[in-house]
XYZ file of C-alpha atoms in Angstrom:
682
model
C -33.560 3.737 -33.373
C -30.855 1.449 -31.834
C -29.270 -1.686 -33.500
C -31.182 -3.646 -31.169
C -34.321 -2.362 -31.480
C -34.246 -2.946 -35.298
C -33.299 -6.628 -34.629
C -36.258 -7.294 -32.306
C -38.613 -5.766 -34.782
C -37.294 -7.855 -37.616
C -37.150 -10.723 -35.679
C -40.999 -9.984 -34.680
C -41.805 -9.343 -38.479
C -40.624 -12.473 -39.385
C -42.157 -14.250 -36.857
C -45.465 -13.001 -37.777
C -44.914 -13.635 -41.583
C -43.888 -17.482 -40.960
C -46.788 -18.346 -38.285
C -49.506 -15.975 -38.447
C -51.044 -17.815 -35.611
C -48.267 -16.819 -33.147
C -48.519 -13.241 -33.660
C -51.089 -10.952 -34.465
C -50.560 -7.205 -36.012
C -51.980 -6.293 -32.365
C -49.584 -8.465 -30.559
C -46.516 -6.929 -32.712
C -47.802 -3.292 -31.872
C -47.923 -4.111 -28.179
C -44.850 -5.754 -28.444
C -43.274 -2.506 -29.942
C -44.750 -0.358 -27.685
C -43.845 -2.177 -24.283
C -39.827 -2.462 -25.389
C -40.191 1.346 -26.234
C -41.375 1.689 -22.654
C -38.786 -0.433 -21.367
C -35.895 1.577 -23.618
C -37.222 4.665 -22.176
C -36.994 3.997 -18.892
C -33.701 2.226 -18.987
C -32.491 4.981 -20.575
C -33.633 8.015 -18.094
C -32.607 5.706 -15.386
C -29.066 5.604 -16.287
C -29.181 9.229 -16.970
C -30.376 9.961 -13.530
C -27.441 7.584 -11.961
C -25.030 9.143 -13.980
C -26.074 13.116 -12.756
C -26.305 11.394 -9.393
C -22.661 10.181 -9.721
C -21.110 13.393 -11.088
C -22.960 15.315 -8.489
C -21.439 12.649 -5.971
C -18.212 12.739 -7.517
C -17.940 16.596 -7.403
C -18.749 16.796 -3.933
C -16.333 14.583 -2.673
C -12.799 15.843 -4.510
C -13.668 19.589 -4.495
C -13.155 21.861 -1.578
C -16.092 23.747 0.339
C -17.764 26.570 -1.806
C -15.801 25.683 -5.107
C -15.711 23.999 -7.956
C -12.500 23.386 -10.275
C -11.585 21.434 -12.908
C -8.231 19.612 -12.608
C -5.227 20.383 -15.039
C -2.871 18.001 -15.615
C -0.009 20.247 -16.579
C 2.232 20.831 -14.011
C 4.228 23.305 -16.528
C 1.074 25.838 -16.761
C 0.620 25.189 -12.684
C 4.311 26.126 -12.279
C 4.300 28.964 -14.724
C 0.976 30.828 -13.272
C 2.451 30.352 -9.697
C 5.690 31.730 -10.020
C 7.614 28.281 -9.296
C 10.585 26.376 -10.325
C 10.451 23.544 -8.180
C 8.654 20.348 -8.989
C 8.800 17.203 -6.504
C 7.102 14.295 -7.908
C 6.743 11.117 -5.779
C 6.063 7.125 -6.298
C 4.399 6.585 -3.175
C 2.820 2.994 -1.831
C 2.295 3.644 1.573
C 2.385 7.613 1.719
C 6.286 8.169 2.911
C 7.552 9.578 -0.640
C 4.572 11.749 -1.183
C 5.377 12.761 2.785
C 9.303 13.387 1.678
C 8.243 15.219 -1.361
C 6.123 17.537 0.689
C 8.979 18.140 3.023
C 11.392 18.958 -0.144
C 8.714 21.586 -1.727
C 7.865 23.428 1.722
C 11.770 24.121 2.436
C 12.054 25.552 -1.321
C 10.956 28.436 0.232
C 13.907 29.084 2.282
C 16.134 29.095 -0.730
C 13.715 31.223 -3.210
C 12.862 27.935 -4.762
C 9.022 28.287 -4.610
C 8.078 24.507 -4.829
C 4.807 21.936 -5.869
C 4.469 18.500 -4.990
C 3.213 16.398 -8.251
C 1.820 12.818 -8.596
C 3.489 11.519 -11.802
C -0.038 9.426 -12.536
C -1.871 12.844 -12.410
C 0.713 14.368 -14.685
C 1.522 14.793 -18.206
C 4.880 13.282 -17.854
C 5.941 14.337 -21.537
C 6.134 17.777 -20.127
C 9.306 17.086 -18.588
C 10.724 17.793 -21.889
C 9.943 21.663 -21.693
C 10.718 22.078 -18.078
C 14.158 23.919 -18.963
C 12.160 26.425 -20.378
C 11.026 27.575 -16.955
C 14.198 29.738 -15.374
C 16.208 27.763 -12.695
C 13.580 25.030 -12.751
C 14.485 21.554 -10.917
C 12.851 18.482 -10.869
C 13.137 16.158 -7.978
C 11.853 12.318 -7.558
C 11.109 10.605 -4.313
C 10.469 7.281 -5.557
C 9.934 4.299 -3.644
C 10.360 0.695 -4.707
C 7.986 -2.388 -3.369
C 8.019 -5.979 -4.318
C 10.250 -7.470 -6.549
C 12.307 -4.336 -7.427
C 9.069 -2.867 -8.641
C 7.753 0.906 -8.872
C 5.180 2.083 -6.832
C 1.382 1.972 -8.867
C 1.482 5.699 -9.279
C 4.829 5.938 -11.115
C 4.218 2.719 -13.173
C 3.646 4.673 -16.496
C 6.478 7.597 -15.779
C 9.071 4.301 -15.610
C 7.371 2.929 -18.928
C 7.997 6.471 -20.587
C 11.352 6.888 -19.488
C 11.875 3.248 -21.535
C 11.178 5.265 -24.762
C 14.027 7.969 -25.927
C 12.612 11.430 -24.499
C 14.967 14.170 -25.308
C 15.867 15.622 -21.421
C 18.731 17.699 -22.164
C 18.617 20.859 -20.463
C 16.647 19.333 -17.310
C 18.089 19.378 -14.225
C 17.028 16.559 -11.642
C 17.861 14.988 -8.255
C 16.605 11.495 -7.033
C 15.574 10.185 -3.400
C 14.980 6.552 -3.054
C 12.925 4.957 -0.493
C 13.455 1.185 -0.188
C 14.656 -1.542 2.313
C 18.082 -3.486 2.193
C 16.672 -6.607 3.544
C 14.999 -7.234 0.082
C 17.136 -8.050 -3.045
C 16.067 -5.691 -5.267
C 17.090 -2.489 -2.966
C 15.946 0.995 -4.216
C 15.943 -0.606 -7.775
C 13.280 2.058 -8.886
C 15.433 5.097 -7.931
C 18.785 3.524 -9.066
C 17.052 3.197 -12.711
C 15.278 6.625 -12.501
C 18.504 8.437 -11.707
C 20.559 6.721 -14.245
C 18.033 6.895 -17.238
C 17.604 10.741 -16.768
C 21.448 10.974 -17.024
C 21.426 8.719 -19.840
C 18.832 10.461 -21.644
C 20.779 14.253 -21.477
C 19.532 15.480 -18.163
C 22.040 17.449 -15.502
C 22.107 15.665 -12.314
C 22.047 18.527 -9.331
C 22.935 16.391 -6.563
C 23.794 12.536 -5.772
C 21.343 9.878 -5.549
C 20.103 9.266 -2.159
C 19.478 5.712 -0.860
C 16.618 5.605 2.163
C 16.759 2.435 3.893
C 13.880 1.635 6.087
C 15.272 -1.224 7.915
C 17.435 0.981 9.360
C 16.295 5.103 9.746
C 14.709 6.311 6.763
C 14.139 9.428 8.158
C 17.667 9.864 8.894
C 18.876 9.043 5.898
C 16.163 11.675 4.277
C 17.233 14.555 6.236
C 21.358 13.583 6.105
C 20.466 13.279 2.302
C 18.581 16.827 2.043
C 21.128 18.720 4.356
C 23.599 18.030 1.674
C 21.254 18.613 -1.464
C 20.293 22.032 -0.783
C 23.832 23.492 -0.745
C 24.440 22.011 -3.827
C 21.061 23.514 -5.463
C 22.096 26.892 -3.552
C 25.643 26.340 -5.782
C 23.791 25.476 -8.626
C 21.651 28.271 -9.267
C 23.707 30.785 -7.125
C 21.230 31.513 -4.366
C 21.441 31.901 -0.904
C 19.114 30.109 2.121
C 16.990 33.045 3.346
C 17.818 31.324 7.262
C 15.842 29.430 9.592
C 13.055 27.511 8.266
C 9.681 28.996 7.971
C 6.702 27.136 9.644
C 3.465 27.268 7.238
C 0.470 25.532 7.318
C -0.015 23.712 4.256
C -3.914 23.797 5.017
C -6.066 26.247 6.422
C -8.473 25.108 9.451
C -12.639 25.593 8.597
C -14.730 24.688 11.669
C -18.610 23.904 10.282
C -21.534 24.976 12.128
C -23.704 21.803 13.618
C -26.675 22.997 10.930
C -24.246 23.868 8.088
C -24.380 20.292 6.802
C -26.823 17.155 6.190
C -25.497 14.199 8.064
C -25.419 12.532 4.719
C -23.106 15.240 3.227
C -20.421 14.373 5.598
C -17.698 11.934 5.204
C -17.641 9.060 7.583
C -14.695 6.940 6.615
C -15.093 6.680 2.901
C -12.055 6.580 0.980
C -12.770 9.279 -1.858
C -16.515 9.305 -3.116
C -19.093 10.337 -0.608
C -21.534 7.207 0.325
C -18.992 4.872 -1.483
C -19.561 2.332 1.266
C -23.023 2.949 1.298
C -24.097 2.707 -2.134
C -21.192 0.352 -3.442
C -20.716 -0.322 -7.101
C -17.953 -1.678 -9.336
C -15.154 -1.547 -10.336
C -13.431 -1.956 -6.561
C -9.573 -0.449 -6.364
C -7.699 1.601 -3.920
C -10.558 4.432 -4.036
C -12.863 2.370 -4.251
C -12.930 -0.530 -1.719
C -15.796 -2.951 -1.625
C -17.535 -3.696 1.909
C -16.773 -7.252 2.600
C -18.375 -9.249 5.186
C -16.174 -11.306 7.747
C -17.983 -14.478 7.439
C -15.267 -16.542 9.649
C -13.526 -15.554 12.067
C -11.123 -18.108 14.092
C -8.132 -18.613 16.409
C -5.403 -21.135 14.728
C -3.118 -21.185 17.475
C -3.800 -24.229 20.044
C -1.843 -22.655 23.082
C 0.897 -20.017 24.140
C 0.998 -15.841 24.303
C 0.771 -15.556 20.750
C -2.774 -15.077 18.293
C -3.014 -16.251 14.726
C -6.310 -15.743 13.037
C -8.056 -17.309 10.020
C -10.273 -14.832 8.526
C -12.645 -15.130 5.625
C -14.254 -12.314 3.374
C -17.266 -12.827 1.540
C -16.351 -11.131 -1.653
C -20.313 -12.704 -3.409
C -21.383 -9.488 -5.391
C -18.508 -7.925 -6.190
C -17.182 -8.817 -9.421
C -13.937 -9.304 -8.106
C -11.836 -11.978 -8.938
C -8.542 -13.096 -7.345
C -5.735 -15.475 -8.338
C -3.531 -17.823 -5.735
C -0.880 -15.521 -4.905
C -2.621 -12.338 -5.019
C -3.032 -9.715 -1.746
C -6.002 -8.769 -0.284
C -5.661 -4.681 0.887
C -7.670 -4.385 4.099
C -8.678 -0.582 5.519
C -8.205 -0.593 9.345
C -10.067 1.312 11.878
C -7.855 2.748 14.493
C -8.406 1.817 18.078
C -10.924 4.025 19.501
C -9.125 4.069 22.861
C -6.344 5.952 21.005
C -8.591 8.346 19.524
C -10.252 8.984 22.678
C -7.012 9.916 24.236
C -5.826 12.113 21.648
C -9.094 14.071 22.097
C -8.155 14.335 25.467
C -4.644 15.539 25.266
C -5.324 18.258 22.842
C -8.997 19.259 24.353
C -10.955 18.741 21.129
C -14.276 18.105 20.640
C -14.102 14.710 18.653
C -17.628 15.186 17.296
C -16.657 18.770 15.859
C -17.062 18.977 12.015
C -14.500 20.403 10.092
C -12.326 20.874 6.946
C -8.696 21.300 6.082
C -8.232 23.103 2.894
C -5.337 23.409 0.842
C -3.662 27.163 1.084
C -2.264 26.268 -2.458
C -4.567 27.053 -5.330
C -2.485 25.363 -7.651
C -2.511 21.746 -5.806
C -4.487 18.994 -7.049
C -4.803 17.775 -3.379
C -7.503 20.172 -1.649
C -7.794 18.206 1.216
C -5.419 16.021 3.083
C -8.495 13.502 3.509
C -12.147 13.598 2.781
C -13.583 16.680 4.222
C -15.975 17.557 5.569
C -15.709 15.109 8.347
C -15.578 14.906 12.153
C -11.974 14.615 14.333
C -13.259 11.384 15.120
C -14.017 9.958 11.897
C -10.463 11.551 11.168
C -8.464 10.003 13.613
C -10.641 6.614 13.278
C -10.105 5.831 9.432
C -7.929 8.822 7.980
C -4.909 9.325 10.089
C -1.900 7.376 11.266
C -1.676 7.288 14.768
C 0.521 4.444 16.085
C 3.152 5.111 13.806
C 6.251 6.839 14.799
C 6.373 10.264 14.275
C 8.887 11.412 11.810
C 11.500 14.230 12.709
C 9.318 17.406 10.830
C 6.455 16.673 13.159
C 8.596 16.816 16.353
C 9.951 20.537 14.610
C 6.242 21.751 13.921
C 5.293 20.501 17.864
C 8.102 22.360 19.342
C 5.713 25.672 18.595
C 3.193 24.263 20.948
C 5.242 23.565 23.995
C 5.454 26.085 26.898
C 8.202 24.354 29.089
C 11.462 25.666 27.658
C 13.082 22.406 28.539
C 10.157 20.573 26.402
C 11.046 23.013 23.602
C 14.436 22.275 23.594
C 14.197 18.364 23.974
C 11.673 18.181 20.581
C 13.997 21.081 18.790
C 17.252 18.702 19.250
C 15.599 15.891 17.928
C 14.483 17.662 14.908
C 18.075 18.286 13.907
C 20.544 16.598 11.929
C 23.660 16.421 14.758
C 24.771 13.496 16.128
C 23.173 14.368 19.458
C 19.945 14.955 17.983
C 19.915 11.733 15.999
C 20.782 9.525 18.856
C 18.112 11.274 21.096
C 15.198 10.767 18.401
C 16.480 7.182 18.055
C 16.423 6.317 21.780
C 13.293 8.252 22.921
C 11.093 7.655 19.704
C 12.458 4.999 17.799
C 13.531 2.781 20.334
C 11.090 3.434 22.607
C 8.129 3.042 19.945
C 6.592 5.919 20.936
C 3.708 7.179 18.943
C 2.102 10.825 18.993
C -0.362 9.952 21.991
C 2.987 8.856 23.808
C 4.848 11.800 22.948
C 2.108 14.078 24.196
C 1.864 12.442 27.206
C 5.605 12.445 27.923
C 6.246 15.910 26.619
C 3.305 17.268 29.019
C 3.627 21.249 28.438
C 2.845 19.783 24.521
C -0.363 21.067 23.487
C -0.826 21.265 19.462
C -4.557 21.819 18.294
C -5.913 18.721 16.939
C -6.763 20.190 13.394
C -2.585 20.871 12.890
C -2.128 17.120 13.982
C -4.429 16.066 11.587
C -2.323 17.855 8.880
C 1.295 16.966 10.124
C 0.358 13.013 10.662
C 0.317 10.586 7.539
C -2.709 8.972 6.135
C -4.115 5.896 7.488
C -2.827 3.320 5.074
C -4.296 -0.602 3.909
C -2.367 -3.180 4.908
C -1.448 -5.924 2.555
C -2.010 -9.808 3.083
C -1.212 -12.753 1.101
C -4.043 -14.308 0.099
C -3.932 -18.207 1.732
C -6.680 -19.708 -0.354
C -7.652 -20.720 -4.070
C -10.668 -19.427 -6.314
C -11.219 -22.778 -7.729
C -12.258 -23.815 -4.466
C -13.401 -20.302 -2.979
C -14.265 -18.100 -5.869
C -16.725 -16.148 -3.441
C -14.545 -15.522 -0.523
C -10.783 -14.518 0.255
C -8.950 -16.303 3.271
C -6.404 -14.489 5.095
C -3.961 -15.718 7.426
C -2.525 -13.146 9.774
C -0.844 -13.056 13.650
C -2.069 -10.641 15.932
C 0.871 -8.012 16.651
C 0.969 -7.012 20.243
C 3.803 -6.019 22.221
C 5.434 -3.888 25.427
C 7.432 -1.218 24.660
C 10.368 -0.249 26.667
C 8.265 2.434 28.681
C 6.046 -0.130 29.484
C 2.956 0.280 27.229
C 1.375 -2.212 25.506
C 1.088 -1.233 21.470
C -0.682 -3.319 19.117
C -1.241 -3.619 15.446
C -3.935 -1.263 13.667
C -5.450 -4.000 11.349
C -5.184 -7.564 13.153
C -6.367 -5.959 16.386
C -9.273 -4.311 14.650
C -9.999 -7.724 12.924
C -9.608 -9.690 16.447
C -12.458 -7.898 17.639
C -14.873 -8.368 14.860
C -15.596 -11.757 14.978
C -19.288 -13.244 13.622
C -21.845 -13.497 16.198
C -25.052 -15.657 16.101
C -28.088 -13.816 15.091
C -25.954 -10.630 14.360
C -24.981 -8.805 10.975
C -21.716 -9.929 9.985
C -19.113 -7.473 10.643
C -18.022 -5.672 7.200
C -14.653 -4.435 6.305
C -13.015 -2.303 3.348
C -11.141 -4.329 1.030
C -9.727 -4.566 -2.637
C -7.258 -7.105 -4.359
C -3.862 -6.038 -5.558
C -2.680 -8.517 -8.338
C 0.842 -10.180 -7.775
C 3.306 -11.500 -9.552
C 3.937 -14.302 -7.251
C 2.091 -17.264 -9.590
C 1.955 -20.920 -9.710
C 3.616 -22.229 -13.281
C 1.278 -22.509 -16.148
C 1.897 -26.042 -16.661
C 0.244 -27.741 -13.665
C 3.379 -30.725 -14.247
C 5.770 -28.161 -13.161
C 7.648 -28.958 -10.137
C 7.541 -26.696 -7.402
C 9.280 -26.049 -3.992
C 7.703 -23.566 -1.323
C 9.367 -22.344 1.513
C 7.090 -20.736 3.904
C 7.607 -20.611 7.936
C 4.890 -19.376 10.164
C 2.151 -17.080 8.300
C 4.693 -17.423 5.281
C 2.564 -20.197 4.749
C -0.328 -18.222 3.343
C -0.281 -18.237 -0.442
C 1.058 -21.643 -0.300
C -1.979 -23.122 1.134
C -3.483 -21.351 -2.123
C -0.968 -23.108 -4.057
C -1.857 -26.306 -2.720
C -5.546 -26.253 -3.050
C -4.978 -25.189 -6.491
C -3.172 -28.291 -7.467
C -5.276 -30.666 -5.479
C -8.264 -28.920 -7.021
C -6.202 -30.066 -10.464
C -5.185 -33.479 -9.387
C -8.629 -34.311 -8.230
C -9.523 -33.642 -11.885
C -7.562 -36.001 -13.266
C -4.847 -33.970 -14.852
C -1.165 -34.441 -14.106
C 0.494 -32.863 -11.658
C 4.215 -31.980 -10.618
C 5.949 -32.527 -7.753
C 5.010 -30.216 -5.119
C 7.811 -29.666 -2.068
C 6.731 -27.727 1.167
C 9.196 -26.199 3.894
C 7.370 -25.042 6.801
C 8.599 -24.305 10.048
C 6.688 -22.865 13.519
C 7.545 -22.766 17.162
C 6.032 -25.904 18.630
C 4.092 -28.659 16.691
C 1.381 -28.514 19.508
C 0.790 -24.895 19.833
C 1.252 -22.877 16.324
C 1.396 -25.656 13.653
C -1.171 -23.899 11.691
C -3.447 -25.692 9.251
C -1.774 -29.039 10.543
C -4.848 -31.141 9.382
C -5.258 -29.972 6.322
C -1.307 -30.011 5.255
C -1.309 -33.807 6.659
C -4.549 -34.362 4.470
C -3.009 -32.891 1.582
C 0.170 -35.207 2.032
C -1.982 -38.370 2.829
C -3.437 -37.732 -0.503
C 0.097 -37.627 -2.187
C -0.902 -33.772 -2.764
C 2.638 -32.263 -1.265
C 6.177 -33.669 -0.031
C 5.851 -31.831 3.534
C 9.241 -31.062 5.663
C 8.164 -29.186 8.669
C 10.563 -27.857 11.625
C 9.396 -27.234 15.147
C 12.583 -24.518 16.449
C 11.594 -25.230 20.032
C 10.562 -28.802 20.355
C 14.061 -29.636 21.195
C 17.121 -28.445 23.150
C 18.732 -27.117 20.031
C 16.798 -24.962 17.724
C 15.649 -26.693 14.585
C 14.637 -23.892 11.453
C 13.347 -24.571 8.003
C 16.544 -23.419 6.621
C 18.331 -26.634 8.750
C 16.142 -28.725 6.244
C 16.357 -27.458 3.481
C 20.706 -27.375 3.620
C 20.179 -30.825 4.274
C 18.428 -31.157 0.731
C 20.542 -29.666 -1.489
C 20.093 -32.397 -4.245
C 16.453 -31.857 -3.986
C 16.967 -28.177 -4.658
C 19.126 -28.768 -7.873
C 17.005 -31.345 -8.898
C 13.606 -29.347 -9.332
C 15.416 -25.668 -10.543
C 18.123 -27.339 -12.441
C 17.193 -30.618 -14.013
C 13.574 -30.290 -14.266
C 13.157 -26.765 -15.012
C 10.896 -26.291 -11.502
C 9.558 -23.113 -9.558
C 11.227 -22.033 -6.343
C 8.906 -19.960 -4.001
C 9.929 -18.103 -0.517
C 7.195 -16.216 1.475
C 7.949 -14.525 5.103
C 11.009 -12.683 6.718
C 12.714 -10.755 4.427
C 15.330 -10.020 6.994
C 16.665 -13.321 7.534
C 15.215 -16.287 6.542
C 14.969 -15.428 3.120
C 18.340 -14.026 2.936
C 19.396 -17.311 4.307
C 17.341 -19.502 1.864
C 19.008 -17.678 -0.767
C 22.453 -18.140 0.016
C 21.496 -21.887 0.387
C 20.304 -22.142 -2.977
C 23.349 -20.367 -4.353
C 24.990 -23.306 -2.589
C 23.175 -26.113 -4.154
C 23.553 -24.696 -7.631
C 27.311 -24.553 -6.897
C 27.779 -27.740 -5.381
C 25.576 -29.975 -7.028
C 25.130 -28.089 -10.466
C 29.122 -27.922 -10.630
C 29.077 -23.927 -10.793
C 31.739 -21.448 -9.900
C 29.976 -18.672 -7.248
C 30.021 -16.120 -10.210
C 28.086 -18.733 -12.343
C 25.849 -19.663 -9.744
C 24.391 -15.953 -8.752
C 24.092 -15.464 -12.467
C 22.355 -18.589 -12.804
C 19.720 -17.682 -9.864
C 19.480 -14.088 -11.648
C 18.364 -16.107 -14.923
C 15.756 -17.883 -12.500
C 14.113 -14.941 -11.263
C 13.935 -12.734 -14.369
C 11.838 -15.902 -15.588
C 9.654 -15.588 -12.653
C 11.026 -19.078 -11.626
C 12.179 -17.892 -8.384
C 10.052 -16.017 -6.608
C 9.853 -14.294 -3.139
C 7.045 -12.710 -1.472
C 8.592 -11.382 1.657
C 8.489 -8.851 4.326
C 10.770 -7.125 6.898
């Protein structure tokens, strides 16, 4: 009998003893019987629910016809399969995982059979044992995002490295994925490369740094083309010659009656029926299907569009804070999906599975299977991105015209001519896979191979533009709809914003729904509301600051003290794209914000927020230097954020009386204390 049952019986007996008129012996017996029946029913329901969950989870992650136990010992997998190369990845958008897969696959050419591994799914303590495998090598493809942060799946590994594991005898190499427009360029890879050496490991080849602001594909192939000769020299091995093109996944085509409709994935991220049978907690693998209850245009003219979207999260148990991000899972444009089906001659409604030929891999499928080609292209595969060179190399095999073969093969090489052609034909022309197949007419790849080669469709992250103090049950998103003409005359559209623009609530119809989850951020208001803050957010960089303003106005309305709140906002035209103008002016009227607004194209010479900021160096120093305040930037990383940082350095020097070196150190200290925060993108 449970503790709760005993407590209830004791209370009932006590009540009967104290007030005999309230409970007779019969009443007590009936209460016990009813309570026992309720306990039995709850226990049975939970048991059945757990049984269903287990069945569904097994089905969702296992290949057709087999059930395998996931083993987190990468050492055992290496030993059992005769491998010596393991490539770990830290990936937020999928690129790091893709690079890791390419390196592991290329290992075959150098007699080093490789394996890709997710550090989150491995016992990384085993790195200390890797030296026991002859000619072993660990490679790390690690991305940096945010303020120099590791990706979610690499966090625990980075923390483990901060201990003192003995890594003497470990051979390693590191390639980093970063973006030079960010302050902490490739910070994670730089740290891991240095830390492994400090712990006694041996660097086989120098650290590679990929810059996504330029051409990270070029950076990667340049690095690996020098990496492999170093590996050959270290292990006294030779290349076997030409790259062997082998499929990682084998195709299984399913007959129409092989699966029931409810046994086929239709867009779920991991668990079958997870979007129909919603159960918390909600995260990247189990997003919440939120209703779009408001979807309206914020611009009042011009040729651009900016959406204000409100997502209903009631009943989800999800909580957010002002400054957090919402991840939105998009759906690819149906016209592009149909066109890809036409170009490959595929039946988009055919059901198929791709099953990993590597039995040791924890990744049995590239995406949830079985599914239809239409679902895969709509929900699981990135078809609007610029294809990387390894994809072009694989496409060569499906060209019937010699000229087309030569062109694709050249772009896949590391030669200067090949790099230049890839840059002009693919990158500068913004050609996605559909455009390439349209323009390289003799190339007719099977659709299943394209589904294997193309990266996974990733969620898009947006700064939440609301405060839970005012909107605990809804998340507000502010997003510019991406749409532009390419040099080839085609019109490219942003995946998520285009989909959102098409899903506007209509009267007497069900609300449109979209899978979402919340990603926590370090972009936070000060703990003390009286701390002064200065915010710089032109364009949609205003988004998180709208949440900050709502929160501070809420606190002020409760009669609590609120420090000075200063906002610098900029847009092109006051009459067209001054988003949330009425709200901002109301905040200003109520004394909730001191507003500085720049309209870059409303006069002959352009005026940006940086011009306004540079005219107020005293204000900057007063807030961050004299009154212990916080400084925030949100928006473009490449130009605006860099310019703002330089202005802040200038204010520290000129108004704080510090040298250039002292000013830089002062700013770094503010950053470490989270008093100078950036939420930027390029």
